PDB file of C-alpha atoms in Angstrom:
ATOM      1  CA  MET R   1     -43.373-116.972 -72.551  1.00 48.00           C
ATOM      2  CA  HIS R   2     -45.312-114.776 -74.440  1.00 51.00           C
ATOM      3  CA  GLY R   3     -44.502-115.035 -78.623  1.00 57.00           C
ATOM      4  CA  PRO R   4     -43.958-117.657 -80.643  1.00 72.00           C
ATOM      5  CA  VAL R   5     -42.651-121.035 -79.718  1.00 83.00           C
ATOM      6  CA  SER R   6     -39.110-120.738 -81.204  1.00 84.00           C
ATOM      7  CA  THR R   7     -38.230-117.873 -79.069  1.00 85.00           C
ATOM      8  CA  ALA R   8     -38.644-118.979 -75.790  1.00 88.00           C
ATOM      9  CA  TRP R   9     -36.955-122.082 -76.143  1.00 93.00           C
ATOM     10  CA  LEU R  10     -33.577-119.949 -77.349  1.00 92.00           C
ATOM     11  CA  LEU R  11     -34.294-118.200 -74.095  1.00 93.00           C
ATOM     12  CA  VAL R  12     -34.261-121.972 -72.279  1.00 95.00           C
ATOM     13  CA  ALA R  13     -31.599-122.754 -74.185  1.00 95.00           C
ATOM     14  CA  LEU R  14     -29.722-119.512 -73.475  1.00 94.00           C
ATOM     15  CA  CYS R  15     -29.707-119.864 -70.460  1.00 95.00           C
ATOM     16  CA  ALA R  16     -28.795-123.517 -69.423  1.00 96.00           C
ATOM     17  CA  ALA R  17     -25.770-122.784 -71.297  1.00 95.00           C
ATOM     18  CA  THR R  18     -25.360-120.503 -69.340  1.00 94.00           C
ATOM     19  CA  GLY R  19     -26.047-122.286 -66.168  1.00 94.00           C
ATOM     20  CA  ALA R  20     -23.802-125.092 -67.424  1.00 94.00           C
ATOM     21  CA  TYR R  21     -20.855-122.738 -68.123  1.00 92.00           C
ATOM     22  CA  CYS R  22     -21.080-121.039 -64.662  1.00 91.00           C
ATOM     23  CA  LEU R  23     -20.771-124.691 -63.260  1.00 92.00           C
ATOM     24  CA  LEU R  24     -17.393-125.418 -65.287  1.00 89.00           C
ATOM     25  CA  ARG R  25     -16.503-121.939 -63.511  1.00 87.00           C
ATOM     26  CA  MET R  26     -16.770-123.275 -60.312  1.00 88.00           C
ATOM     27  CA  ARG R  27     -13.827-124.784 -61.291  1.00 85.00           C
ATOM     28  CA  SER R  28     -11.701-122.205 -61.120  1.00 80.00           C
ATOM     29  CA  GLY R  29      -8.973-121.836 -58.191  1.00 78.00           C
ATOM     30  CA  VAL R  30     -10.377-118.704 -56.624  1.00 79.00           C
ATOM     31  CA  ALA R  31     -12.691-118.382 -54.477  1.00 79.00           C
ATOM     32  CA  GLU R  32     -14.636-115.416 -54.543  1.00 80.00           C
ATOM     33  CA  GLN R  33     -15.014-116.446 -58.616  1.00 82.00           C
ATOM     34  CA  ARG R  34     -16.500-119.456 -57.166  1.00 84.00           C
ATOM     35  CA  ARG R  35     -18.899-117.838 -55.019  1.00 84.00           C
ATOM     36  CA  ALA R  36     -19.907-115.716 -57.768  1.00 85.00           C
ATOM     37  CA  ALA R  37     -19.978-118.259 -60.446  1.00 88.00           C
ATOM     38  CA  GLY R  38     -22.321-120.852 -58.741  1.00 90.00           C
ATOM     39  CA  GLY R  39     -24.984-117.927 -57.544  1.00 89.00           C
ATOM     40  CA  GLU R  40     -24.560-116.878 -61.332  1.00 91.00           C
ATOM     41  CA  ALA R  41     -25.611-121.289 -62.645  1.00 94.00           C
ATOM     42  CA  LEU R  42     -28.566-120.808 -59.651  1.00 94.00           C
ATOM     43  CA  MET R  43     -29.835-117.781 -62.181  1.00 94.00           C
ATOM     44  CA  GLY R  44     -29.074-119.187 -65.641  1.00 95.00           C
ATOM     45  CA  PHE R  45     -30.873-122.680 -64.758  1.00 96.00           C
ATOM     46  CA  GLY R  46     -33.889-120.319 -63.005  1.00 94.00           C
ATOM     47  CA  MET R  47     -34.655-118.447 -65.326  1.00 94.00           C
ATOM     48  CA  ALA R  48     -34.366-121.341 -68.215  1.00 95.00           C
ATOM     49  CA  ALA R  49     -36.768-123.189 -65.926  1.00 93.00           C
ATOM     50  CA  MET R  50     -38.905-119.996 -66.052  1.00 91.00           C
ATOM     51  CA  ALA R  51     -39.230-119.304 -69.791  1.00 90.00           C
ATOM     52  CA  VAL R  52     -40.043-122.752 -70.645  1.00 90.00           C
ATOM     53  CA  PRO R  53     -43.180-122.448 -72.698  1.00 88.00           C
ATOM     54  CA  ALA R  54     -46.598-123.231 -71.107  1.00 81.00           C
ATOM     55  CA  ALA R  55     -47.237-125.033 -74.536  1.00 80.00           C
ATOM     56  CA  VAL R  56     -44.806-127.409 -73.043  1.00 85.00           C
ATOM     57  CA  PHE R  57     -45.591-127.130 -69.679  1.00 85.00           C
ATOM     58  CA  THR R  58     -46.974-124.781 -66.401  1.00 84.00           C
ATOM     59  CA  PRO R  59     -45.955-124.914 -63.568  1.00 86.00           C
ATOM     60  CA  PRO R  60     -47.351-126.259 -60.725  1.00 88.00           C
ATOM     61  CA  GLY R  61     -49.482-123.495 -58.034  1.00 86.00           C
ATOM     62  CA  TRP R  62     -46.273-123.969 -55.707  1.00 92.00           C
ATOM     63  CA  ALA R  63     -43.743-123.740 -57.777  1.00 92.00           C
ATOM     64  CA  TRP R  64     -44.369-119.942 -57.995  1.00 92.00           C
ATOM     65  CA  PRO R  65     -43.972-119.449 -54.291  1.00 94.00           C
ATOM     66  CA  VAL R  66     -40.877-122.557 -54.640  1.00 95.00           C
ATOM     67  CA  TYR R  67     -39.146-120.026 -56.498  1.00 95.00           C
ATOM     68  CA  ALA R  68     -39.722-116.713 -54.865  1.00 95.00           C
ATOM     69  CA  ALA R  69     -38.243-118.335 -51.387  1.00 96.00           C
ATOM     70  CA  VAL R  70     -34.610-119.692 -53.358  1.00 96.00           C
ATOM     71  CA  PHE R  71     -33.942-116.559 -55.204  1.00 96.00           C
ATOM     72  CA  GLY R  72     -35.037-114.798 -52.408  1.00 96.00           C
ATOM     73  CA  ALA R  73     -32.103-116.649 -50.218  1.00 96.00           C
ATOM     74  CA  ALA R  74     -30.157-115.816 -52.772  1.00 94.00           C
ATOM     75  CA  ALA R  75     -31.425-111.875 -52.928  1.00 94.00           C
ATOM     76  CA  LEU R  76     -29.968-112.578 -48.727  1.00 95.00           C
ATOM     77  CA  ARG R  77     -27.083-114.262 -49.303  1.00 92.00           C
ATOM     78  CA  ALA R  78     -25.541-111.408 -52.377  1.00 91.00           C
ATOM     79  CA  LEU R  79     -26.588-108.944 -49.150  1.00 92.00           C
ATOM     80  CA  TRP R  80     -25.063-109.761 -47.505  1.00 91.00           C
ATOM     81  CA  ALA R  81     -21.669-109.743 -49.746  1.00 87.00           C
ATOM     82  CA  VAL R  82     -22.399-106.360 -50.811  1.00 88.00           C
ATOM     83  CA  ARG R  83     -20.684-105.517 -46.896  1.00 88.00           C
ATOM     84  CA  ASP R  84     -17.969-106.521 -48.269  1.00 83.00           C
ATOM     85  CA  GLY R  85     -18.032-104.566 -52.246  1.00 80.00           C
ATOM     86  CA  ILE R  86     -20.121-102.368 -54.291  1.00 84.00           C
ATOM     87  CA  ASP R  87     -19.125-105.441 -57.011  1.00 78.00           C
ATOM     88  CA  HIS R  88     -22.186-107.707 -55.657  1.00 81.00           C
ATOM     89  CA  LEU R  89     -25.147-105.201 -56.122  1.00 91.00           C
ATOM     90  CA  HIS R  90     -25.564-106.421 -59.271  1.00 91.00           C
ATOM     91  CA  HIS R  91     -26.503-109.573 -57.785  1.00 90.00           C
ATOM     92  CA  LEU R  92     -28.733-108.416 -55.272  1.00 93.00           C
ATOM     93  CA  VAL R  93     -30.370-106.668 -58.267  1.00 95.00           C
ATOM     94  CA  GLY R  94     -30.725-110.135 -60.325  1.00 94.00           C
ATOM     95  CA  SER R  95     -31.715-112.057 -57.841  1.00 95.00           C
ATOM     96  CA  ALA R  96     -34.557-109.039 -56.764  1.00 96.00           C
ATOM     97  CA  ALA R  97     -35.685-109.406 -60.351  1.00 96.00           C
ATOM     98  CA  MET R  98     -36.243-113.652 -60.408  1.00 95.00           C
ATOM     99  CA  VAL R  99     -38.135-113.234 -56.795  1.00 96.00           C
ATOM    100  CA  TYR R 100     -39.878-109.964 -58.579  1.00 95.00           C
ATOM    101  CA  MET R 101     -41.421-112.560 -61.667  1.00 93.00           C
ATOM    102  CA  ALA R 102     -42.074-114.998 -59.769  1.00 93.00           C
ATOM    103  CA  VAL R 103     -44.594-113.426 -57.609  1.00 93.00           C
ATOM    104  CA  ALA R 104     -45.709-112.508 -60.609  1.00 91.00           C
ATOM    105  CA  MET R 105     -47.049-114.696 -62.090  1.00 88.00           C
ATOM    106  CA  ALA R 106     -47.668-116.731 -58.272  1.00 86.00           C
ATOM    107  CA  GLY R 107     -50.861-113.639 -57.747  1.00 81.00           C
ATOM    108  CA  ALA R 108     -51.523-114.004 -61.878  1.00 73.00           C
ATOM    109  CA  PRO R 109     -54.099-116.483 -63.087  1.00 67.00           C
ATOM    110  CA  PRO R 110     -52.823-119.237 -64.841  1.00 60.00           C
ATOM    111  CA  ALA R 111     -53.816-117.957 -68.744  1.00 53.00           C
ATOM    112  CA  ALA R 112     -51.521-115.552 -67.327  1.00 50.00           C
ATOM    113  CA  HIS R 113     -48.520-117.958 -67.082  1.00 49.00           C
ATOM    114  CA  HIS R 114     -45.127-116.943 -68.321  1.00 49.00           C
ATOM    115  CA  GLY R 115     -46.122-113.505 -69.756  1.00 48.00           C
ATOM    116  CA  HIS R 116     -49.919-114.417 -71.580  1.00 45.00           C
ATOM    117  CA  GLY R 117     -50.968-110.483 -70.120  1.00 49.00           C
ATOM    118  CA  GLY R 118     -49.943-108.093 -67.681  1.00 59.00           C
ATOM    119  CA  THR R 119     -49.117-109.109 -64.574  1.00 69.00           C
ATOM    120  CA  GLY R 120     -45.717-107.810 -62.607  1.00 74.00           C
ATOM    121  CA  ILE R 121     -45.882-103.964 -61.365  1.00 86.00           C
ATOM    122  CA  PRO R 122     -45.320-101.576 -64.068  1.00 90.00           C
ATOM    123  CA  LEU R 123     -43.251 -98.884 -62.216  1.00 93.00           C
ATOM    124  CA  LEU R 124     -41.032-102.094 -60.774  1.00 94.00           C
ATOM    125  CA  THR R 125     -41.133-103.312 -64.419  1.00 94.00           C
ATOM    126  CA  GLY R 126     -40.389-100.803 -66.031  1.00 94.00           C
ATOM    127  CA  ALA R 127     -36.985-100.155 -63.552  1.00 96.00           C
ATOM    128  CA  LEU R 128     -35.856-102.672 -64.145  1.00 96.00           C
ATOM    129  CA  LEU R 129     -35.991-102.759 -67.367  1.00 96.00           C
ATOM    130  CA  LEU R 130     -34.095 -99.738 -67.636  1.00 97.00           C
ATOM    131  CA  TYR R 131     -31.058-101.129 -65.380  1.00 97.00           C
ATOM    132  CA  PHE R 132     -30.532-104.299 -67.501  1.00 97.00           C
ATOM    133  CA  THR R 133     -30.577-103.021 -70.367  1.00 97.00           C
ATOM    134  CA  GLY R 134     -28.113-101.028 -69.340  1.00 96.00           C
ATOM    135  CA  TYR R 135     -26.265-103.591 -67.702  1.00 95.00           C
ATOM    136  CA  VAL R 136     -26.354-105.495 -70.798  1.00 96.00           C
ATOM    137  CA  LEU R 137     -25.589-102.181 -73.191  1.00 95.00           C
ATOM    138  CA  LEU R 138     -22.484-102.233 -70.595  1.00 93.00           C
ATOM    139  CA  SER R 139     -21.721-105.691 -70.192  1.00 91.00           C
ATOM    140  CA  GLY R 140     -21.399-105.490 -74.136  1.00 90.00           C
ATOM    141  CA  ALA R 141     -18.592-102.246 -74.135  1.00 90.00           C
ATOM    142  CA  ARG R 142     -16.326-104.036 -72.156  1.00 85.00           C
ATOM    143  CA  LEU R 143     -15.944-107.530 -74.227  1.00 83.00           C
ATOM    144  CA  VAL R 144     -15.190-105.551 -77.339  1.00 78.00           C
ATOM    145  CA  PRO R 145     -11.027-105.788 -76.033  1.00 72.00           C
ATOM    146  CA  ALA R 146      -8.917-103.039 -75.286  1.00 61.00           C
ATOM    147  CA  ALA R 147      -5.581-104.752 -76.411  1.00 60.00           C
ATOM    148  CA  ALA R 148      -3.852-107.883 -77.902  1.00 57.00           C
ATOM    149  CA  PRO R 149      -3.215-110.378 -75.430  1.00 59.00           C
ATOM    150  CA  VAL R 150       0.459-110.773 -74.413  1.00 60.00           C
ATOM    151  CA  ALA R 151       3.170-113.075 -76.479  1.00 59.00           C
ATOM    152  CA  GLY R 152       3.662-115.628 -73.638  1.00 57.00           C
ATOM    153  CA  ALA R 153       1.300-115.668 -71.369  1.00 58.00           C
ATOM    154  CA  ALA R 154      -0.432-118.100 -70.155  1.00 55.00           C
ATOM    155  CA  PRO R 155      -3.210-119.047 -71.046  1.00 53.00           C
ATOM    156  CA  ASP R 156      -5.780-118.813 -68.436  1.00 61.00           C
ATOM    157  CA  ARG R 157      -8.296-122.028 -67.260  1.00 64.00           C
ATOM    158  CA  TRP R 158     -11.475-122.143 -68.515  1.00 59.00           C
ATOM    159  CA  GLY R 159     -12.935-120.475 -65.122  1.00 59.00           C
ATOM    160  CA  ASP R 160     -10.355-118.375 -64.738  1.00 65.00           C
ATOM    161  CA  ARG R 161     -11.486-116.126 -67.981  1.00 72.00           C
ATOM    162  CA  PRO R 162     -12.619-113.044 -67.391  1.00 76.00           C
ATOM    163  CA  GLU R 163     -13.933-111.655 -70.698  1.00 78.00           C
ATOM    164  CA  LEU R 164     -15.727-115.636 -71.087  1.00 82.00           C
ATOM    165  CA  ALA R 165     -16.831-114.523 -67.521  1.00 84.00           C
ATOM    166  CA  ARG R 166     -18.388-111.261 -69.056  1.00 87.00           C
ATOM    167  CA  ALA R 167     -19.846-112.671 -71.585  1.00 88.00           C
ATOM    168  CA  CYS R 168     -21.840-114.973 -69.579  1.00 89.00           C
ATOM    169  CA  ARG R 169     -23.221-112.078 -67.645  1.00 90.00           C
ATOM    170  CA  LEU R 170     -23.851-110.074 -70.891  1.00 93.00           C
ATOM    171  CA  SER R 171     -25.810-113.027 -72.107  1.00 93.00           C
ATOM    172  CA  MET R 172     -28.270-113.825 -68.067  1.00 93.00           C
ATOM    173  CA  GLY R 173     -28.466-109.988 -68.960  1.00 95.00           C
ATOM    174  CA  ILE R 174     -30.053-110.583 -72.669  1.00 95.00           C
ATOM    175  CA  GLY R 175     -31.975-113.104 -70.985  1.00 94.00           C
ATOM    176  CA  MET R 176     -33.272-110.819 -67.777  1.00 95.00           C
ATOM    177  CA  VAL R 177     -34.227-107.921 -70.657  1.00 95.00           C
ATOM    178  CA  ALA R 178     -36.369-111.305 -72.711  1.00 92.00           C
ATOM    179  CA  MET R 179     -38.350-112.029 -69.590  1.00 91.00           C
ATOM    180  CA  LEU R 180     -38.948-108.646 -68.760  1.00 92.00           C
ATOM    181  CA  LEU R 181     -40.246-107.493 -71.592  1.00 91.00           C
ATOM    182  CA  ALA R 182     -42.771-110.707 -71.781  1.00 86.00           C
ATOM    183  CA  MET R 183     -43.939-109.515 -68.576  1.00 81.00           C
TER     184      MET R 183
END
């Protein structure tokens, strides 16, 4: 990551914690929520791995094509899921953004890894930044409670709480904005 090492570690912690929570969400009783949580856990842990400061660990050259292949497979899975509804379109954009960042890092000289230089295509980076900034703002607005919970209602399980799933997606969106800004 470009900038202070402490900022990069905060991004690693945010993404890893989000990935860990998404693993907990995979215990949901609803199959669709489990599938979405699995994809989000992969995204969270992948983002955490990509955000590790270069001063601590510089991935070997073969790591970037592996990232691109893993997230390319995730993008294909999301593309397949989009046919069932556009709810999966965000997963497709997120996976494609991860592929884009991995390919940009694979083609960059070693000094440019983790955002130390101009990697990527500025127009595509800008379009992804606009998308994820809009997503973050919209997701943040959706977290504002509309009404108080009904008294006596049964509490949701941790994996089934919609506000926590939204907060998870918001955290990953913020992380994606930070990573794209560092490109």
